[in-house]
Amino acid sequence: MLFNSYEFIFFFLPTVLFVFFAIGKRGHFSTAMAWLVVASLFFYAWWNPAYLGLILTSILFNYAIGKALSQHVQQPHIMRIILCLGISINLGILGYYKYANFFIDTTNQIFHTHMDVGSVLLPLAISFFTFQQIAYLIDASRGEVKEYNFLHYCLFVTFFPQLIAGPIVHHKEMMPQFAKRSIYSMKYSNLAIGLSIFSIGLFKKVILADGIATYASPVFNSAAAGVAPSFADAWVGALAYTLQLYFDFSGYCDMAIGISRMFGIRLPLNFHSPYKANNIIDFWRRWHMTLSRFLRDYLYFPLGGNRKGTTRRYINLMITMVLGGLWHGAGWTFILWGALHGFFLMVNHAWHGVRRAFQHDLSKSSCTGRLISRLITFLAVVIAWVFFRAEDLASAVLIIQSMFVFHSAAMTLPKDSIAYTGILLAIVWFFPNTQEWLHRYRPAFNYPNHKQKVLLPTWRASRATAILMACAAFISILYLTRDSEFLYFNF
Amino acid sequence: MHRFVQTFLTLLITLIGVTAAINAFIDPYEQFHFTSVDGINSEKYNGGSRISKSIKVTTHQFSTLIMGTSRAEIGFSTSHLAWQERPVYNLSLNAASMDEVYKVFQYARAQHSPKVLFLSVDLLMFNRHNKLPIDFERSLFSGISPFHSAIQSLLGFDTLNQSRKTFRRNIKGIKSYYTPSGQRIGQYVFKKPITKYGQRALFWNALTSQYIQNTFTYKNFVFDPKKMLALKNIIHICYKEHIKLYIIIPPIHALQLETMVQMNLWHDFERMLRDILSIAQHTNTPVYDFTSWEGINAESLPHPQDIHKHMTWYWEASHFKETLGNKVIKAVLTDKKEEAFGLLLNTQHIDAYLKQKRSSRALYLKRHQYDIQSLWRLLQKHGVSINPTPFEHYSQNTL
């Protein structure tokens, strides 16, 4: 079930909220939790009931492994074996569903063989719930978490606002919140904030992301058909996709945070104006923050991070980013996208090294310097997105060539695409994001509520704001019929 | 906060309720049938949409279905006397691919299996770039439930927009472009551009915008064999379920054929004919070809100065008039033939037939030099290099 669907907005969400609070009000907290688990599994099964078995098996397996780890925390040798088994099986299942076809196709191409595993359908959210549970197992092996209650564990994995496309949460971030009795009674403040964030997210997704997608898709489709776009089309197409992905993912994250807040649960921040980043290091602190955190804590650090010298640091960065690219999809375009970002990060760290050698203070920079570095960062990100979105390497190269080799071919996209792209870029660069606008009410649990400079007046629970939010929700609902899907669901 | 939630929900529910009430009352897709008020909502203008046609084949039983693209939708009348199995419904869809036709046919036969299928096949139905349109996803053809479709129609912005247009056109007394049996009425569709610019201008404009300039029609056409598989499936189903199937290659103007030749699509056209014949022969399914460089299809364009003169058989290069469609229906369904028009193909004579077809081009070029020179200039203007003798070294081996 999609957040931007009628069945979710009109039936699923109101029903789940109503029953949850009705049960919670009577003090049956475990029953309310069980209701959330059942509702979340129903939410998952709506896509394809056949894969319900897979997620349930994964939960049962990881719960058992986590329990075993907690029980053997004093026996590091046994614990290491259990942890290796747990991680290997998780990655094995993920690898089969996500990468089997890719590896078989690649092997067939290289060795001219004819192996066939049939078409393996990628189960929804498998990347997210697998990573979340791997993080849990590692935390359990470190003695940082323990979970002996199966219902609690189920809720931690399946809680529907974050089940499908993140944020990737830690057990220790979620379960203490569910333990609070206060969340089981309905609070108008949570409802008001949650509805507002959800409406903003829905608007971003349905109006802005799906709107700009109409300019991105024709350019990438033409390139896939071997037709080189014109200079203007290539730039508008690449920028339109950059913005589509931004509003798609940002909108999804807002909706997840908003829905969760209606239940009184704060999710971690996952997206924080990444196109305002001054460099690529900063970009990865703002884009898909919980995935970056996962890759940093469970891949980059265990590889040695920056503790084993500059060369190893760069190698570790490249490995992390290439695997990060592969996580997004089984294809050479994703691998290249990850490698490009790995390269950008290496350049960025090297540049910082040079500046440090000249005893520059990295925390200080001029306004012009920030502007230039922000533009360079943005340009690098746009180029990388072309590889991310393109059907294959050939079409990505075709678009990149058109972007940098001016030729007089006429623009085929409508002229208003330039204006629309410009307006959305202005929103991205100059307007506050949802968290900044609502900072007084701490929309995400890891977001500070200190006063910030923002262009717009901050969110207040006034009647005017309610009317504005209701209109945003209404317009979005009118446009729900537009052909759409969340881009991140594919990952 | 309580007041915020109250205001938010009250306003949202009110706006949604009003939208649903307007859409249900105006009912642009003929889905709810609550009430019909003359001058307000009695005329419907979306009869050709996938949404509307999917509802129609769900709620009504038709013995004969006409399927194909806009050519068939405009050209083939459902009221022709030659139809033996009635009622007849024109289920043709604008810019449909063979994949889509297969899906729509499967849906239609699952509702009420027809006795006759009159299938009009165009080359572009086999174009790899021909994808399912967005309104297919919103229609019952895509497999969504009637309940979901109804919610979409009640709350969609598109429906609201169509409700507004329906209301405005009803007030102005404008007639619907569609008959209740799914045919698009050419007189209404083309009346405005013909009156304003003349038929010659319409002819060239349509050819330019839809075929010469369009990136995803003739310009980058790629023949997709998978789409031929869809046709094979239709033939197989019809044979198995005793549905009488007629496959028609509908008439197109000779200048459209020449455009195909100059844009290097002739190989694909011949390939299509051969492929269709080879899969149809196993079930003895009749395949008729109405394309040619002679007779009706070679009708001269009105002189540039004479913007009031109308063509007899064609609206423009691609879309023929109902009068010509009637000739096709008559030629296929009856034995009475007024003149040689269209041919029942078979695998034995296909080589000779195609050879004759290619050679007849020369005569057309000789007799219609003015029109052909105009077309060549137009093609050259859009970067197409002209080959006056494209069939010179043509042999079957080049296929």
GROMACS .gro file of C-alpha atoms in nm, chain A residues 10-386:
model
  377
   10PHE     CA    1  -0.922   0.721   0.355
   11PHE     CA    2  -0.938   0.373   0.503
   12PHE     CA    3  -0.617   0.228   0.638
   13LEU     CA    4  -0.469   0.521   0.830
   14PRO     CA    5  -0.793   0.645   0.997
   15THR     CA    6  -0.889   0.289   1.093
   16VAL     CA    7  -0.550   0.200   1.238
   17LEU     CA    8  -0.533   0.527   1.434
   18PHE     CA    9  -0.885   0.494   1.566
   19VAL     CA   10  -0.850   0.132   1.681
   20PHE     CA   11  -0.501   0.194   1.826
   21PHE     CA   12  -0.621   0.477   2.046
   22ALA     CA   13  -0.947   0.301   2.132
   23ILE     CA   14  -0.749   0.003   2.263
   24GLY     CA   15  -0.479   0.219   2.422
   25LYS     CA   16  -0.735   0.431   2.603
   26ARG     CA   17  -0.855   0.121   2.788
   27GLY     CA   18  -0.500   0.052   2.903
   28HIS     CA   19  -0.444  -0.257   2.686
   29PHE     CA   20  -0.101  -0.148   2.569
   30SER     CA   21   0.019  -0.488   2.450
   31THR     CA   22  -0.304  -0.535   2.253
   32ALA     CA   23  -0.255  -0.189   2.096
   33MET     CA   24   0.099  -0.292   2.000
   34ALA     CA   25  -0.031  -0.620   1.858
   35TRP     CA   26  -0.288  -0.423   1.658
   36LEU     CA   27  -0.009  -0.210   1.512
   37VAL     CA   28   0.186  -0.522   1.416
   38VAL     CA   29  -0.117  -0.683   1.250
   39ALA     CA   30  -0.200  -0.358   1.070
   40SER     CA   31   0.162  -0.322   0.955
   41LEU     CA   32   0.168  -0.676   0.819
   42PHE     CA   33  -0.159  -0.609   0.639
   43PHE     CA   34  -0.003  -0.290   0.499
   44TYR     CA   35   0.292  -0.496   0.373
   45ALA     CA   36   0.081  -0.782   0.238
   46TRP     CA   37  -0.135  -0.541   0.037
   47TRP     CA   38   0.146  -0.528  -0.221
   48ASN     CA   39   0.184  -0.905  -0.253
   49PRO     CA   40   0.055  -1.143   0.015
   50ALA     CA   41   0.297  -1.410  -0.107
   51TYR     CA   42   0.590  -1.223   0.048
   52LEU     CA   43   0.432  -1.204   0.392
   53GLY     CA   44   0.594  -1.540   0.462
   54LEU     CA   45   0.935  -1.397   0.376
   55ILE     CA   46   0.916  -1.103   0.616
   56LEU     CA   47   0.772  -1.323   0.893
   57THR     CA   48   1.050  -1.580   0.846
   58SER     CA   49   1.307  -1.302   0.850
   59ILE     CA   50   1.161  -1.163   1.172
   60LEU     CA   51   1.148  -1.504   1.342
   61PHE     CA   52   1.503  -1.589   1.236
   62ASN     CA   53   1.654  -1.257   1.345
   63TYR     CA   54   1.462  -1.257   1.670
   64ALA     CA   55   1.604  -1.601   1.751
   65ILE     CA   56   1.957  -1.495   1.653
   66GLY     CA   57   1.926  -1.172   1.855
   67LYS     CA   58   1.809  -1.367   2.157
   68ALA     CA   59   2.095  -1.614   2.122
   69LEU     CA   60   2.342  -1.324   2.094
   70SER     CA   61   2.208  -1.161   2.410
   71GLN     CA   62   2.239  -1.490   2.595
   72HIS     CA   63   2.601  -1.545   2.487
   73VAL     CA   64   2.729  -1.194   2.535
   74GLN     CA   65   2.990  -1.327   2.779
   75GLN     CA   66   3.118  -1.586   2.529
   76PRO     CA   67   3.270  -1.382   2.244
   77HIS     CA   68   3.376  -1.686   2.043
   78ILE     CA   69   3.026  -1.839   2.027
   79MET     CA   70   2.874  -1.496   1.984
   80ARG     CA   71   3.094  -1.424   1.681
   81ILE     CA   72   2.984  -1.749   1.515
   82ILE     CA   73   2.617  -1.670   1.579
   83LEU     CA   74   2.659  -1.315   1.451
   84CYS     CA   75   2.838  -1.432   1.135
   85LEU     CA   76   2.564  -1.686   1.073
   86GLY     CA   77   2.293  -1.423   1.124
   87ILE     CA   78   2.452  -1.164   0.896
   88SER     CA   79   2.544  -1.420   0.628
   89ILE     CA   80   2.193  -1.558   0.605
   90ASN     CA   81   2.042  -1.209   0.594
   91LEU     CA   82   2.281  -1.100   0.320
   92GLY     CA   83   2.234  -1.430   0.139
   93ILE     CA   84   1.858  -1.381   0.117
   94LEU     CA   85   1.897  -1.017   0.019
   95GLY     CA   86   2.159  -1.114  -0.238
   96TYR     CA   87   1.938  -1.381  -0.391
   97TYR     CA   88   1.634  -1.160  -0.433
   98LYS     CA   89   1.817  -0.846  -0.529
   99TYR     CA   90   2.125  -0.953  -0.718
  100ALA     CA   91   2.072  -1.307  -0.854
  101ASN     CA   92   1.949  -1.191  -1.195
  102PHE     CA   93   2.221  -0.927  -1.219
  103PHE     CA   94   2.505  -1.167  -1.142
  104ILE     CA   95   2.369  -1.438  -1.368
  105ASP     CA   96   2.325  -1.192  -1.656
  106THR     CA   97   2.675  -1.053  -1.603
  107THR     CA   98   2.826  -1.401  -1.585
  108ASN     CA   99   2.640  -1.504  -1.901
  109GLN     CA  100   2.768  -1.196  -2.082
  110ILE     CA  101   3.130  -1.243  -1.975
  111PHE     CA  102   3.158  -1.619  -2.016
  112HIS     CA  103   2.895  -1.658  -2.290
  113THR     CA  104   2.703  -1.907  -2.079
  114HIS     CA  105   2.327  -1.956  -2.068
  115MET     CA  106   2.249  -1.984  -1.698
  116ASP     CA  107   1.897  -1.891  -1.600
  117VAL     CA  108   1.734  -1.851  -1.258
  118GLY     CA  109   1.411  -1.716  -1.403
  119SER     CA  110   1.284  -1.374  -1.314
  120VAL     CA  111   1.332  -1.313  -0.940
  121LEU     CA  112   1.085  -1.053  -0.816
  122LEU     CA  113   1.231  -0.814  -0.559
  123PRO     CA  114   1.018  -0.831  -0.243
  124LEU     CA  115   0.907  -0.489  -0.125
  125ALA     CA  116   1.125  -0.328   0.144
  126ILE     CA  117   1.364  -0.623   0.170
  127SER     CA  118   1.669  -0.393   0.165
  128PHE     CA  119   1.529  -0.185   0.446
  129PHE     CA  120   1.410  -0.454   0.685
  130THR     CA  121   1.723  -0.660   0.623
  131PHE     CA  122   1.957  -0.370   0.704
  132GLN     CA  123   1.751  -0.274   1.007
  133GLN     CA  124   1.777  -0.626   1.145
  134ILE     CA  125   2.149  -0.660   1.066
  135ALA     CA  126   2.203  -0.339   1.267
  136TYR     CA  127   2.000  -0.493   1.548
  137LEU     CA  128   2.210  -0.811   1.549
  138ILE     CA  129   2.537  -0.616   1.559
  139ASP     CA  130   2.404  -0.393   1.839
  140ALA     CA  131   2.290  -0.705   2.027
  141SER     CA  132   2.637  -0.859   1.989
  142ARG     CA  133   2.784  -0.542   2.138
  143GLY     CA  134   2.545  -0.570   2.430
  144GLU     CA  135   2.378  -0.243   2.335
  145VAL     CA  136   2.028  -0.389   2.294
  146LYS     CA  137   1.832  -0.685   2.425
  147GLU     CA  138   1.486  -0.788   2.320
  148TYR     CA  139   1.314  -1.089   2.473
  149ASN     CA  140   0.961  -0.987   2.382
  150PHE     CA  141   0.866  -1.115   2.037
  151LEU     CA  142   0.579  -0.870   1.997
  152HIS     CA  143   0.811  -0.576   2.066
  153TYR     CA  144   1.060  -0.710   1.817
  154CYS     CA  145   0.788  -0.750   1.553
  155LEU     CA  146   0.677  -0.393   1.605
  156PHE     CA  147   1.035  -0.268   1.581
  157VAL     CA  148   1.074  -0.430   1.238
  158THR     CA  149   0.727  -0.385   1.091
  159PHE     CA  150   0.605  -0.045   1.220
  160PHE     CA  151   0.438   0.057   0.894
  161PRO     CA  152   0.542   0.425   0.864
  162GLN     CA  153   0.906   0.321   0.826
  163LEU     CA  154   0.871  -0.035   0.696
  164ILE     CA  155   0.877   0.022   0.322
  165ALA     CA  156   1.146   0.282   0.257
  166GLY     CA  157   1.296   0.377   0.590
  167PRO     CA  158   1.421   0.561   0.780
  168ILE     CA  159   1.641   0.269   0.891
  169VAL     CA  160   1.588   0.286   1.267
  170HIS     CA  161   1.771   0.139   1.564
  171HIS     CA  162   1.594  -0.072   1.822
  172LYS     CA  163   1.715   0.162   2.096
  173GLU     CA  164   1.557   0.458   1.915
  174MET     CA  165   1.213   0.306   1.878
  175MET     CA  166   1.132   0.074   2.164
  176PRO     CA  167   1.175   0.323   2.450
  177GLN     CA  168   0.916   0.538   2.275
  178PHE     CA  169   0.668   0.250   2.252
  179ALA     CA  170   0.726   0.185   2.622
  180LYS     CA  171   0.585   0.529   2.710
  181ARG     CA  172   0.224   0.505   2.821
  182SER     CA  173   0.153   0.856   2.700
  183ILE     CA  174   0.158   0.753   2.332
  184TYR     CA  175  -0.146   0.526   2.378
  185SER     CA  176  -0.385   0.813   2.431
  186MET     CA  177  -0.462   1.047   2.144
  187LYS     CA  178  -0.305   1.391   2.164
  188TYR     CA  179  -0.432   1.669   1.943
  189SER     CA  180  -0.084   1.820   1.932
  190ASN     CA  181   0.062   1.502   1.780
  191LEU     CA  182  -0.231   1.477   1.541
  192ALA     CA  183  -0.199   1.842   1.431
  193ILE     CA  184   0.178   1.818   1.376
  194GLY     CA  185   0.151   1.475   1.214
  195LEU     CA  186  -0.127   1.583   0.977
  196SER     CA  187   0.071   1.893   0.880
  197ILE     CA  188   0.392   1.704   0.807
  198PHE     CA  189   0.200   1.435   0.620
  199SER     CA  190   0.019   1.697   0.409
  200ILE     CA  191   0.347   1.870   0.323
  201GLY     CA  192   0.501   1.535   0.230
  202LEU     CA  193   0.201   1.437   0.019
  203PHE     CA  194   0.214   1.771  -0.162
  204LYS     CA  195   0.587   1.734  -0.229
  205LYS     CA  196   0.538   1.387  -0.367
  206VAL     CA  197   0.217   1.420  -0.567
  207ILE     CA  198   0.240   1.775  -0.694
  208LEU     CA  199   0.609   1.859  -0.708
  209ALA     CA  200   0.787   1.525  -0.766
  210ASP     CA  201   0.527   1.371  -0.998
  211GLY     CA  202   0.483   1.708  -1.171
  212ILE     CA  203   0.850   1.752  -1.258
  213ALA     CA  204   0.879   1.383  -1.353
  214THR     CA  205   0.692   1.462  -1.675
  215TYR     CA  206   0.999   1.656  -1.791
  216ALA     CA  207   1.259   1.404  -1.675
  217SER     CA  208   1.114   1.081  -1.812
  218PRO     CA  209   1.095   1.175  -2.184
  219VAL     CA  210   1.464   1.272  -2.190
  220PHE     CA  211   1.582   0.950  -2.025
  221ASN     CA  212   1.339   0.742  -2.235
  222SER     CA  213   1.468   0.905  -2.555
  223ALA     CA  214   1.827   0.838  -2.453
  224ALA     CA  215   1.737   0.476  -2.377
  225ALA     CA  216   1.601   0.453  -2.731
  226GLY     CA  217   1.935   0.582  -2.861
  227VAL     CA  218   1.814   0.935  -2.938
  228ALA     CA  219   2.054   1.204  -2.814
  229PRO     CA  220   1.866   1.488  -2.643
  230SER     CA  221   1.938   1.848  -2.733
  231PHE     CA  222   2.160   2.058  -2.506
  232ALA     CA  223   1.859   2.223  -2.338
  233ASP     CA  224   1.661   1.899  -2.311
  234ALA     CA  225   1.957   1.720  -2.153
  235TRP     CA  226   2.001   1.987  -1.885
  236VAL     CA  227   1.631   2.021  -1.813
  237GLY     CA  228   1.594   1.642  -1.802
  238ALA     CA  229   1.889   1.595  -1.566
  239LEU     CA  230   1.780   1.880  -1.338
  240ALA     CA  231   1.418   1.763  -1.348
  241TYR     CA  232   1.523   1.416  -1.234
  242THR     CA  233   1.745   1.568  -0.964
  243LEU     CA  234   1.441   1.756  -0.835
  244GLN     CA  235   1.204   1.464  -0.883
  245LEU     CA  236   1.421   1.242  -0.667
  246TYR     CA  237   1.458   1.515  -0.407
  247PHE     CA  238   1.085   1.582  -0.369
  248ASP     CA  239   0.999   1.213  -0.400
  249PHE     CA  240   1.230   1.105  -0.121
  250SER     CA  241   1.184   1.415   0.089
  251GLY     CA  242   0.807   1.382   0.050
  252TYR     CA  243   0.817   1.016   0.148
  253CYS     CA  244   1.029   1.091   0.455
  254ASP     CA  245   0.792   1.370   0.561
  255MET     CA  246   0.495   1.140   0.523
  256ALA     CA  247   0.665   0.866   0.726
  257ILE     CA  248   0.757   1.115   1.000
  258GLY     CA  249   0.407   1.268   0.993
  259ILE     CA  250   0.222   0.935   1.016
  260SER     CA  251   0.449   0.817   1.292
  261ARG     CA  252   0.396   1.140   1.482
  262MET     CA  253   0.019   1.087   1.473
  263PHE     CA  254   0.091   0.778   1.686
  264GLY     CA  255   0.312   0.988   1.913
  265ILE     CA  256   0.632   0.828   1.778
  266ARG     CA  257   0.921   1.040   1.652
  267LEU     CA  258   1.131   0.892   1.372
  268PRO     CA  259   1.490   0.997   1.307
  269LEU     CA  260   1.558   1.265   1.052
  270ASN     CA  261   1.641   1.111   0.715
  271PHE     CA  262   1.663   1.402   0.478
  272HIS     CA  263   1.783   1.751   0.551
  273SER     CA  264   1.805   1.979   0.244
  274PRO     CA  265   2.090   1.790   0.077
  275TYR     CA  266   2.112   2.029  -0.218
  276LYS     CA  267   2.210   2.302   0.028
  277ALA     CA  268   2.524   2.103   0.107
  278ASN     CA  269   2.852   2.291   0.072
  279ASN     CA  270   3.049   1.979  -0.020
  280ILE     CA  271   2.998   1.610  -0.087
  281ILE     CA  272   3.084   1.514   0.272
  282ASP     CA  273   2.808   1.749   0.384
  283PHE     CA  274   2.575   1.608   0.115
  284TRP     CA  275   2.602   1.259   0.262
  285ARG     CA  276   2.525   1.398   0.606
  286ARG     CA  277   2.198   1.529   0.465
  287TRP     CA  278   2.087   1.270   0.205
  288HIS     CA  279   1.932   0.944   0.328
  289MET     CA  280   2.091   1.008   0.664
  290THR     CA  281   1.996   0.678   0.825
  291LEU     CA  282   2.146   0.477   0.537
  292SER     CA  283   2.464   0.687   0.556
  293ARG     CA  284   2.472   0.619   0.930
  294PHE     CA  285   2.428   0.246   0.870
  295LEU     CA  286   2.704   0.234   0.608
  296ARG     CA  287   2.933   0.439   0.829
  297ASP     CA  288   2.876   0.241   1.149
  298TYR     CA  289   2.850  -0.109   1.008
  299LEU     CA  290   3.074  -0.096   0.702
  300TYR     CA  291   3.312   0.202   0.689
  301PHE     CA  292   3.419   0.185   1.055
  302PRO     CA  293   3.465  -0.195   1.061
  303LEU     CA  294   3.677  -0.163   0.744
  304GLY     CA  295   3.906   0.066   0.941
  305GLY     CA  296   3.753   0.404   0.861
  306ASN     CA  297   4.021   0.671   0.863
  307ARG     CA  298   4.229   0.506   1.134
  308LYS     CA  299   4.468   0.321   0.903
  309GLY     CA  300   4.618   0.601   0.698
  310THR     CA  301   4.507   0.810   0.404
  311THR     CA  302   4.527   0.542   0.134
  312ARG     CA  303   4.322   0.293   0.336
  313ARG     CA  304   4.074   0.566   0.413
  314TYR     CA  305   4.020   0.633   0.043
  315ILE     CA  306   3.992   0.262  -0.032
  316ASN     CA  307   3.741   0.224   0.251
  317LEU     CA  308   3.543   0.520   0.124
  318MET     CA  309   3.533   0.376  -0.228
  319ILE     CA  310   3.426   0.030  -0.105
  320THR     CA  311   3.153   0.183   0.112
  321MET     CA  312   3.015   0.401  -0.166
  322VAL     CA  313   3.028   0.129  -0.434
  323LEU     CA  314   2.840  -0.106  -0.202
  324GLY     CA  315   2.604   0.181  -0.121
  325GLY     CA  316   2.544   0.217  -0.494
  326LEU     CA  317   2.485  -0.155  -0.529
  327TRP     CA  318   2.236  -0.140  -0.241
  328HIS     CA  319   2.025   0.099  -0.447
  329GLY     CA  320   1.997  -0.143  -0.735
  330ALA     CA  321   2.152  -0.436  -0.916
  331GLY     CA  322   2.306  -0.267  -1.216
  332TRP     CA  323   2.625  -0.115  -1.347
  333THR     CA  324   2.471   0.231  -1.350
  334PHE     CA  325   2.419   0.213  -0.972
  335ILE     CA  326   2.771   0.082  -0.917
  336LEU     CA  327   2.911   0.365  -1.126
  337TRP     CA  328   2.696   0.615  -0.936
  338GLY     CA  329   2.838   0.483  -0.608
  339ALA     CA  330   3.193   0.491  -0.746
  340LEU     CA  331   3.146   0.849  -0.863
  341HIS     CA  332   3.038   0.952  -0.515
  342GLY     CA  333   3.331   0.758  -0.369
  343PHE     CA  334   3.560   0.953  -0.600
  344PHE     CA  335   3.393   1.285  -0.510
  345LEU     CA  336   3.440   1.206  -0.139
  346MET     CA  337   3.807   1.124  -0.196
  347VAL     CA  338   3.859   1.455  -0.377
  348ASN     CA  339   3.673   1.637  -0.102
  349HIS     CA  340   3.887   1.480   0.174
  350ALA     CA  341   4.204   1.546  -0.026
  351TRP     CA  342   4.103   1.910  -0.069
  352HIS     CA  343   4.044   1.938   0.305
  353GLY     CA  344   4.388   1.785   0.355
  354VAL     CA  345   4.545   2.049   0.130
  355ARG     CA  346   4.364   2.327   0.313
  356ARG     CA  347   4.471   2.189   0.648
  357ALA     CA  348   4.832   2.173   0.523
  358PHE     CA  349   4.804   2.545   0.452
  359GLN     CA  350   4.658   2.586   0.802
  360HIS     CA  351   4.318   2.699   0.679
  361ASP     CA  352   4.035   2.687   0.928
  362LEU     CA  353   3.783   2.451   0.761
  363SER     CA  354   3.498   2.583   0.971
  364LYS     CA  355   3.538   2.927   0.818
  365SER     CA  356   3.472   3.023   0.458
  366SER     CA  357   3.364   3.331   0.266
  367CYS     CA  358   3.014   3.376   0.130
  368THR     CA  359   3.147   3.353  -0.228
  369GLY     CA  360   3.349   3.045  -0.140
  370ARG     CA  361   3.040   2.877   0.003
  371LEU     CA  362   2.837   2.969  -0.302
  372ILE     CA  363   3.100   2.830  -0.541
  373SER     CA  364   3.145   2.511  -0.343
  374ARG     CA  365   2.768   2.464  -0.319
  375LEU     CA  366   2.733   2.498  -0.695
  376ILE     CA  367   3.020   2.258  -0.764
  377THR     CA  368   2.868   2.007  -0.522
  378PHE     CA  369   2.527   2.040  -0.681
  379LEU     CA  370   2.671   1.996  -1.031
  380ALA     CA  371   2.860   1.684  -0.923
  381VAL     CA  372   2.542   1.542  -0.769
  382VAL     CA  373   2.339   1.617  -1.085
  383ILE     CA  374   2.593   1.439  -1.307
  384ALA     CA  375   2.594   1.138  -1.077
  385TRP     CA  376   2.211   1.125  -1.081
  386VAL     CA  377   2.221   1.089  -1.461
   0.00000   0.00000   0.00000
